[in-house]
Coordinates of C-alpha atoms and ligand atoms in Angstrom, one line a residue:
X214 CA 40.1 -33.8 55.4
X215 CA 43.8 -34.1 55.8
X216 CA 45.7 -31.9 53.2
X217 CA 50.1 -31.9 52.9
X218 CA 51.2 -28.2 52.3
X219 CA 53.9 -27.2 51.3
X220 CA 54.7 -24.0 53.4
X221 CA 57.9 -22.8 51.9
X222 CA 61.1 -24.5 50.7
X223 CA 61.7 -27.8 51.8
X224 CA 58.7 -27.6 54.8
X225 CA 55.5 -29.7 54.5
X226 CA 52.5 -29.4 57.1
X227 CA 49.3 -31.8 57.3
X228 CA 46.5 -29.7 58.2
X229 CA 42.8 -30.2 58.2
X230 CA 40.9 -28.4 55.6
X231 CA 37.2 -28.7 55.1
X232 CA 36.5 -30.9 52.1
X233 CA 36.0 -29.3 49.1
X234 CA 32.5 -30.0 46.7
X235 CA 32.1 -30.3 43.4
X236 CA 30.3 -27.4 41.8
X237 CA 28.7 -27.6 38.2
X238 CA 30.6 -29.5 35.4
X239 CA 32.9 -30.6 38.3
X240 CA 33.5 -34.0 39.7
X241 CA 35.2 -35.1 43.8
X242 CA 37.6 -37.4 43.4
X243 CA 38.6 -39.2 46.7
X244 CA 42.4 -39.5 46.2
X245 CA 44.2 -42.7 45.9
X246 CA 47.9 -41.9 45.4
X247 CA 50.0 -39.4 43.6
X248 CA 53.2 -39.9 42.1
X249 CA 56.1 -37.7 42.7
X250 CA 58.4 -36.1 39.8
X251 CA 61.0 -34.1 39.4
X252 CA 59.3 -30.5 39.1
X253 CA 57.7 -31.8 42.7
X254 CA 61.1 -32.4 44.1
X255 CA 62.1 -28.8 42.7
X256 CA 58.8 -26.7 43.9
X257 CA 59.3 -28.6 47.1
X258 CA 63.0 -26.9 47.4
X259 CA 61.8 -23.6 46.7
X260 CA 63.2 -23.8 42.9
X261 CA 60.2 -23.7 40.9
X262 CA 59.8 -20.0 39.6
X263 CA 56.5 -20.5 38.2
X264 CA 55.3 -22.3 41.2
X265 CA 54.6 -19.6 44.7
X266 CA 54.4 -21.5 48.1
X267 CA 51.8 -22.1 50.5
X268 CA 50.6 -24.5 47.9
X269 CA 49.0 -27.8 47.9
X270 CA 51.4 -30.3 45.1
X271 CA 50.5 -33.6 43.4
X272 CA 49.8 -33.5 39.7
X273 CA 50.0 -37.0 39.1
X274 CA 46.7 -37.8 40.7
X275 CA 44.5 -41.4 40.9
X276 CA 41.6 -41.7 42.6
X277 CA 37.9 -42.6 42.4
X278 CA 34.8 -40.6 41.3
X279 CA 31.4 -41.7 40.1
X280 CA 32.7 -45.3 41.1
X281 CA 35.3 -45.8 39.2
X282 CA 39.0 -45.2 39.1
X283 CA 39.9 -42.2 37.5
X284 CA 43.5 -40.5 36.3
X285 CA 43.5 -36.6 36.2
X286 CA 44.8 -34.5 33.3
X287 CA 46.1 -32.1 35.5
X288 CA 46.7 -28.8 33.3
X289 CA 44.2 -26.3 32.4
X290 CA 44.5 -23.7 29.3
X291 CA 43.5 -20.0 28.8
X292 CA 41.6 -20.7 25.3
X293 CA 42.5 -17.7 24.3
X294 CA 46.2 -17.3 23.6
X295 CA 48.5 -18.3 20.3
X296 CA 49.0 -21.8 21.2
X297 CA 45.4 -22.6 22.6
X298 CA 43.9 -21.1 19.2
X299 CA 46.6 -23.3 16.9
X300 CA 45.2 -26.1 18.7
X301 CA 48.2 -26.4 21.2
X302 CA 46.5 -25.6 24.5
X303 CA 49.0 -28.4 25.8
X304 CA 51.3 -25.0 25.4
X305 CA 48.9 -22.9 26.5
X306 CA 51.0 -19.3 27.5
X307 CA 48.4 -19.5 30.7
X308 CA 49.0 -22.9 31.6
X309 CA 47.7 -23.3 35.0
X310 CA 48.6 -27.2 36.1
X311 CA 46.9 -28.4 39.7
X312 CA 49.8 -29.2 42.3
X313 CA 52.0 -26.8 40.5
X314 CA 50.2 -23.5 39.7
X315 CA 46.8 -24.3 41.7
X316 CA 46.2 -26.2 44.7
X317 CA 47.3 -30.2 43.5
X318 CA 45.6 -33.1 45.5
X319 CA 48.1 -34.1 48.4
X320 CA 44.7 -34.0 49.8
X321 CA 42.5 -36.6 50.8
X322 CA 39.8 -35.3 47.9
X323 CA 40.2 -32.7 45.3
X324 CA 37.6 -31.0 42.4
X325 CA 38.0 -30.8 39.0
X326 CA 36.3 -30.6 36.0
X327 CA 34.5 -33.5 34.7
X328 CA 36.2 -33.5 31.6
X329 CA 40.0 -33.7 33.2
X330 CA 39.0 -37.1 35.2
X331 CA 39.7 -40.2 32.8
X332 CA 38.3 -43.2 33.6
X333 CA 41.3 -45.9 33.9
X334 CA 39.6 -49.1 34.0
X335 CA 41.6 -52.3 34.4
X336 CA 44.4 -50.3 35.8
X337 CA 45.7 -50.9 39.5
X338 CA 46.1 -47.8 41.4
X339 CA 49.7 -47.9 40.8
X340 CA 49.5 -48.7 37.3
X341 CA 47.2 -46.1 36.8
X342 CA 49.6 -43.7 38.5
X343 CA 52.2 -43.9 35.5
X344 CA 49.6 -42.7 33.4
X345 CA 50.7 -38.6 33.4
X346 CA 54.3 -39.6 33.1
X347 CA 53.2 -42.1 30.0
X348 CA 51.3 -38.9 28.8
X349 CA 53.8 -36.5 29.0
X350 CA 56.4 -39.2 27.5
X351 CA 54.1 -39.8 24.5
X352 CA 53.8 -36.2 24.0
X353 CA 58.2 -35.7 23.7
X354 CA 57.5 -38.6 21.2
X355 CA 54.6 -37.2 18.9
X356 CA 57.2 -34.1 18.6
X357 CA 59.7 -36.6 17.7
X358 CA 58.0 -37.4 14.4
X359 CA 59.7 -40.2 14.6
X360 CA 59.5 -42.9 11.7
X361 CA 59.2 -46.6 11.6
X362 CA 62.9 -48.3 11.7
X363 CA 64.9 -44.4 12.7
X364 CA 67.5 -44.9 15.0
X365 CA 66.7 -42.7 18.0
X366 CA 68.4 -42.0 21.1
X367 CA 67.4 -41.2 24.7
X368 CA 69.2 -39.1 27.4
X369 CA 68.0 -40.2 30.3
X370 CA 66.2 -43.4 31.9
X371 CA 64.5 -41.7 34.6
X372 CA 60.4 -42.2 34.1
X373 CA 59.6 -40.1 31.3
X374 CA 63.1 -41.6 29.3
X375 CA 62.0 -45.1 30.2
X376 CA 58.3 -44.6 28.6
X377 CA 59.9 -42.7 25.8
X378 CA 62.1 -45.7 25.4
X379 CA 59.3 -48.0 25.2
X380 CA 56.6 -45.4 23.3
X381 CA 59.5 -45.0 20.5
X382 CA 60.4 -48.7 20.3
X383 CA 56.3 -49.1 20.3
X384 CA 56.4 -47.0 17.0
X385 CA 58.9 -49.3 15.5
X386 CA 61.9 -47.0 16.0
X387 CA 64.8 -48.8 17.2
X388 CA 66.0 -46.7 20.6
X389 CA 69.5 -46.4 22.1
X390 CA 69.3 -44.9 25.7
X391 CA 71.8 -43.3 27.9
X392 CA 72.1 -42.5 31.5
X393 CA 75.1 -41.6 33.9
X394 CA 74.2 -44.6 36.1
X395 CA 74.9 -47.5 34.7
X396 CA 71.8 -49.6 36.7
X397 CA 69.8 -47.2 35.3
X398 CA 71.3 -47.2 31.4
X399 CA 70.3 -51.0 31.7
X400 CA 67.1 -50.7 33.0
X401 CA 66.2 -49.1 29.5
X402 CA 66.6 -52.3 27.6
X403 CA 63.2 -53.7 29.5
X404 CA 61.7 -50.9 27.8
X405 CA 62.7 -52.1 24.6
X406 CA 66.0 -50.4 23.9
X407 CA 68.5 -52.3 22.0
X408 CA 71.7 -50.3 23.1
X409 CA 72.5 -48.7 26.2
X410 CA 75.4 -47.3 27.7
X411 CA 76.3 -45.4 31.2
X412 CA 77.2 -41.8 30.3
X413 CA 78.7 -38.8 32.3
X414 CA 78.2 -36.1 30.4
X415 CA 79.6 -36.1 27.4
X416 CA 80.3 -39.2 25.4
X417 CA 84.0 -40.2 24.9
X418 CA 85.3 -41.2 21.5
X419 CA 84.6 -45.0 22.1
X420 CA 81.0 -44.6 23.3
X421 CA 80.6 -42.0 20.3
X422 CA 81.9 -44.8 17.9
X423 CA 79.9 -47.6 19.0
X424 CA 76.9 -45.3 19.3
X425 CA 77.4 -44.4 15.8
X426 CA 78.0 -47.9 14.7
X427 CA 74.6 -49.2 15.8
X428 CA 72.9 -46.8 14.4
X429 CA 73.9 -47.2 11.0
X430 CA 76.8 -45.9 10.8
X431 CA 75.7 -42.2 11.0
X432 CA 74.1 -41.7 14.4
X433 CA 70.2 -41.5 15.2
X434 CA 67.9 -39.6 13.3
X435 CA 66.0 -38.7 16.9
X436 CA 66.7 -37.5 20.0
X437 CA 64.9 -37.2 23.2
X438 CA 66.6 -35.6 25.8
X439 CA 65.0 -36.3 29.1
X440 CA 67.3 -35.1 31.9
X441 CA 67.2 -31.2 31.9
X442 CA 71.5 -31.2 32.1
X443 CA 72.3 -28.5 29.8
X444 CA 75.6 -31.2 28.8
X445 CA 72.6 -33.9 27.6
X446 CA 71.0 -31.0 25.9
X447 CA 75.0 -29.9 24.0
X448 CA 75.3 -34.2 23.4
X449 CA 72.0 -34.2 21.6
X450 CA 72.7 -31.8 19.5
X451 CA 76.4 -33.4 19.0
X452 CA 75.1 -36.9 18.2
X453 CA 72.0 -36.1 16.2
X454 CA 72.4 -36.5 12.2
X455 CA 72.2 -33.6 10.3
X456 CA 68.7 -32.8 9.1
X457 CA 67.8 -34.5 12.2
X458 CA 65.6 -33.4 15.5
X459 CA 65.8 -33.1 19.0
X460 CA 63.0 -32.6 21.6
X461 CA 63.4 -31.3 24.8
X462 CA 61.3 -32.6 27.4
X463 CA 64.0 -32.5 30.6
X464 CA 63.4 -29.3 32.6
X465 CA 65.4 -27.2 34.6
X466 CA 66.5 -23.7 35.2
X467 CA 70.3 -24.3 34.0
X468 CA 71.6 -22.3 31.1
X469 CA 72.7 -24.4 28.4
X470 CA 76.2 -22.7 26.2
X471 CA 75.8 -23.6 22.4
X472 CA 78.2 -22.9 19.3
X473 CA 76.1 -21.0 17.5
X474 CA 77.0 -22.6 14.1
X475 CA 75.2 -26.2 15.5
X476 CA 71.8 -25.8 14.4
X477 CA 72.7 -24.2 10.8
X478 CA 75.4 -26.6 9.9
X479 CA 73.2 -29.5 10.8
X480 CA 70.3 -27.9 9.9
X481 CA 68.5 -29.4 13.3
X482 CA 64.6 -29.2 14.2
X483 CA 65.5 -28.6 17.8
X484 CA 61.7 -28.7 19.9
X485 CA 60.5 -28.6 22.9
X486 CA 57.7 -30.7 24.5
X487 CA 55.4 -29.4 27.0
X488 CA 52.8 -31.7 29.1
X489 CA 50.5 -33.4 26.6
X490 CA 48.0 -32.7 24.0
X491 CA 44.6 -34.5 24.9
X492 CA 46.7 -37.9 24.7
X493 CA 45.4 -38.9 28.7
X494 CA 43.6 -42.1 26.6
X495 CA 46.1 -43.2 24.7
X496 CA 48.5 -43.2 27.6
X497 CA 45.9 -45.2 29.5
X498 CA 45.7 -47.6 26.9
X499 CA 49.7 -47.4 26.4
X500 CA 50.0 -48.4 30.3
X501 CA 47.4 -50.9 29.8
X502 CA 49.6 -52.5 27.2
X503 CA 52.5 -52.4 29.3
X504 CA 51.3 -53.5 32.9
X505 CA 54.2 -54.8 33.7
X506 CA 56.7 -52.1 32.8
X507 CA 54.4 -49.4 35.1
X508 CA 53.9 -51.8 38.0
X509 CA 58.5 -51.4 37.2
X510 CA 58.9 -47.9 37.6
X511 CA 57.3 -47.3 41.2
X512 CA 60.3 -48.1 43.6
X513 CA 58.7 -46.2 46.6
X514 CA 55.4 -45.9 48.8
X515 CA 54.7 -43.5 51.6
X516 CA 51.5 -42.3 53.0
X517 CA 50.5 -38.7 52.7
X518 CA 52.1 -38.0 56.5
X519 CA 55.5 -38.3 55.3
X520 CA 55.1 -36.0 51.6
X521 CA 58.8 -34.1 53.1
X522 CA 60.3 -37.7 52.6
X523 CA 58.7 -38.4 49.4
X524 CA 60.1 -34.9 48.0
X525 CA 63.5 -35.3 49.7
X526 CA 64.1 -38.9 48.3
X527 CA 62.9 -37.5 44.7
X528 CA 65.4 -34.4 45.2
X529 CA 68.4 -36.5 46.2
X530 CA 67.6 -37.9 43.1
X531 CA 69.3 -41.6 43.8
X532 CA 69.6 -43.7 41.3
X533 CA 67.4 -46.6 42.7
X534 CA 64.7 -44.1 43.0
X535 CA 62.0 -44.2 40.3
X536 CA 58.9 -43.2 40.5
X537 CA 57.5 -42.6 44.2
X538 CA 53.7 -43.1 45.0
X539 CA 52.2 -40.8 47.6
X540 CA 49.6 -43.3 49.2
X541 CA 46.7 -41.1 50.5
X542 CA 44.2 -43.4 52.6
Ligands
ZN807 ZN1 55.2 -34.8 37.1
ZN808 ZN1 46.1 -20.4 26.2

């Protein structure tokens, strides 16, 4: 079978591998498509720590198995350690995710365990390929606790923003969403958000104002900051209410410079989110309630003989880039 590696920063080879077969508890899924993010774009450059190259990406994985279309929870836990035995194994300390620790499925078939493929029917292959995004955008959401009617902000409408836009508004939140790109700020209010603004870096005192304004006067309750930019994480904690709570679900390697008096003063629940916590079937049902939105947020197709072009357009990060589909056949 054909199989996209990615030999070492920014270098992808298609090479023939034998096809692999499904041992006990295991199931082969012939690969459909896989969606490109930003960690793919960053283990693809070589600036992934966690991730070490020759390794096969693609985490975000649709296919078929048993003769149906499947989506695959892509991240396997230890069992053993603090946050597996509280019942967090989404955290696990051992996290081991396919296409970013383990050989992924930019392959024309790939095992896993039986349990990990969830069957997605009704969904199109590219619906069903905004399924792990959804998942991981309802996880940054069930840390946000957020009530009914808060006012809760996102930083960022890239993917995981948008479906944490539309996730929170689906909880009866009412959402405000930035962005530095203006197209993109506005592309939020399909999702359901009722403000949005274009923001580069920090707010000014007019944004800040009219921010606060719609939200009551105070500012939101909840925020989900969905870019990785250490000035979205410093805005967050700048905006929030006191007594309020941020999540972190943006990743990156930047260094982010706080006053250390911010949390204290404002007595903030700043969290992080981390994939998602056995929630693959309520994000298949979430995309199955919002067809339309998914069927939205893919912008690109390529087939798997141009992967380098799929991880370059996702690094270059563009602003009319949203989610790109890796179309194995
Ligand atoms: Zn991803
Ligand atoms: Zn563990």
């Amino acid at each position: 079978m054909r199989v996209a590696v990615t030999t070492g920063p920014n270098r992808v080879e298609i090479v023939e591998r034998p096809a692999p077969v499904a041992g006990e508890g295991q199931v082969l899924v012939r690969v459909e498509c896989v969606g490109v993010c930003g960690t793919d774009a960053h283990i693809w450059a070589g600036e992934y720590p966690a991730s070490s190259l020759p390794l096969v990406q693609g985490h975000e994985i649709t296919g078929w198995a048993g003769g149906e279309r499947v989506v695959v929870e892509p991240a396997f836990s230890c069992g053993r350690c603090h946050a597996c035995r509280s019942g967090r194994a989404n955290a696990c300390a051992r996290s081991a995710v396919l296409g970013v620790h383990l050989d992924g499925a930019l392959a024309e078939s790939v095992v896993v365990p039986a349990a990990h493929a969830h069957p997605a029917p009704g969904l199109s292959a590219t619906t069903a390929a905004v399924v792990e995004p959804a998942a991981i955008a309802l996880q940054a959401v069930e840390r946000s606790l957020a009530p009914a009617e808060a006012f809760a902000l996102v930083l960022g409408c890239g993917p995981i923003g948008l479906l944490a836009t539309r996730a929170l508004a689906d909880r009866g939140a009412r959402v405000a969403a930035l962005d530095r790109d203006p197209t993109r700020a506005e592309r939020a209010r399909r999702f359901g958000a009722e403000f949005t603004a274009p923001v580069d870096g920090r707010p000014d005192s007019r944004q800040r104002a009219a921010l606060a304004e719609w939200a009551g006067g105070e500012g939101p309750s909840v925020v989900v900051e969905a870019t990785g930019a250490p000035a979205a994480l410093a805005t967050a904690l700048d905006l929030v209410v006191s007594a309020g709570r941020v999540v972190t679900v943006g990743i990156s390697a930047a260094e982010a410079r706080l006053p250390m008096n911010l949390l204290p003063y404002k007595e903030l629940d700043l969290v992080g989110s981390r994939n998602s916590r056995a929630l693959f079937p309520a994000a298949i049902d979430f995309v199955r309630r919002h067809r339309a939105l998914a069927e939205d947020l893919v912008t690109h197709r390529l087939p798997l003989a141009r992967t380098a072009e799929a991880f370059a357009l996702a690094h270059h990060g563009d602003a009319a880039v949203g989610k790109i589909l890796i179309e194995v056949p």
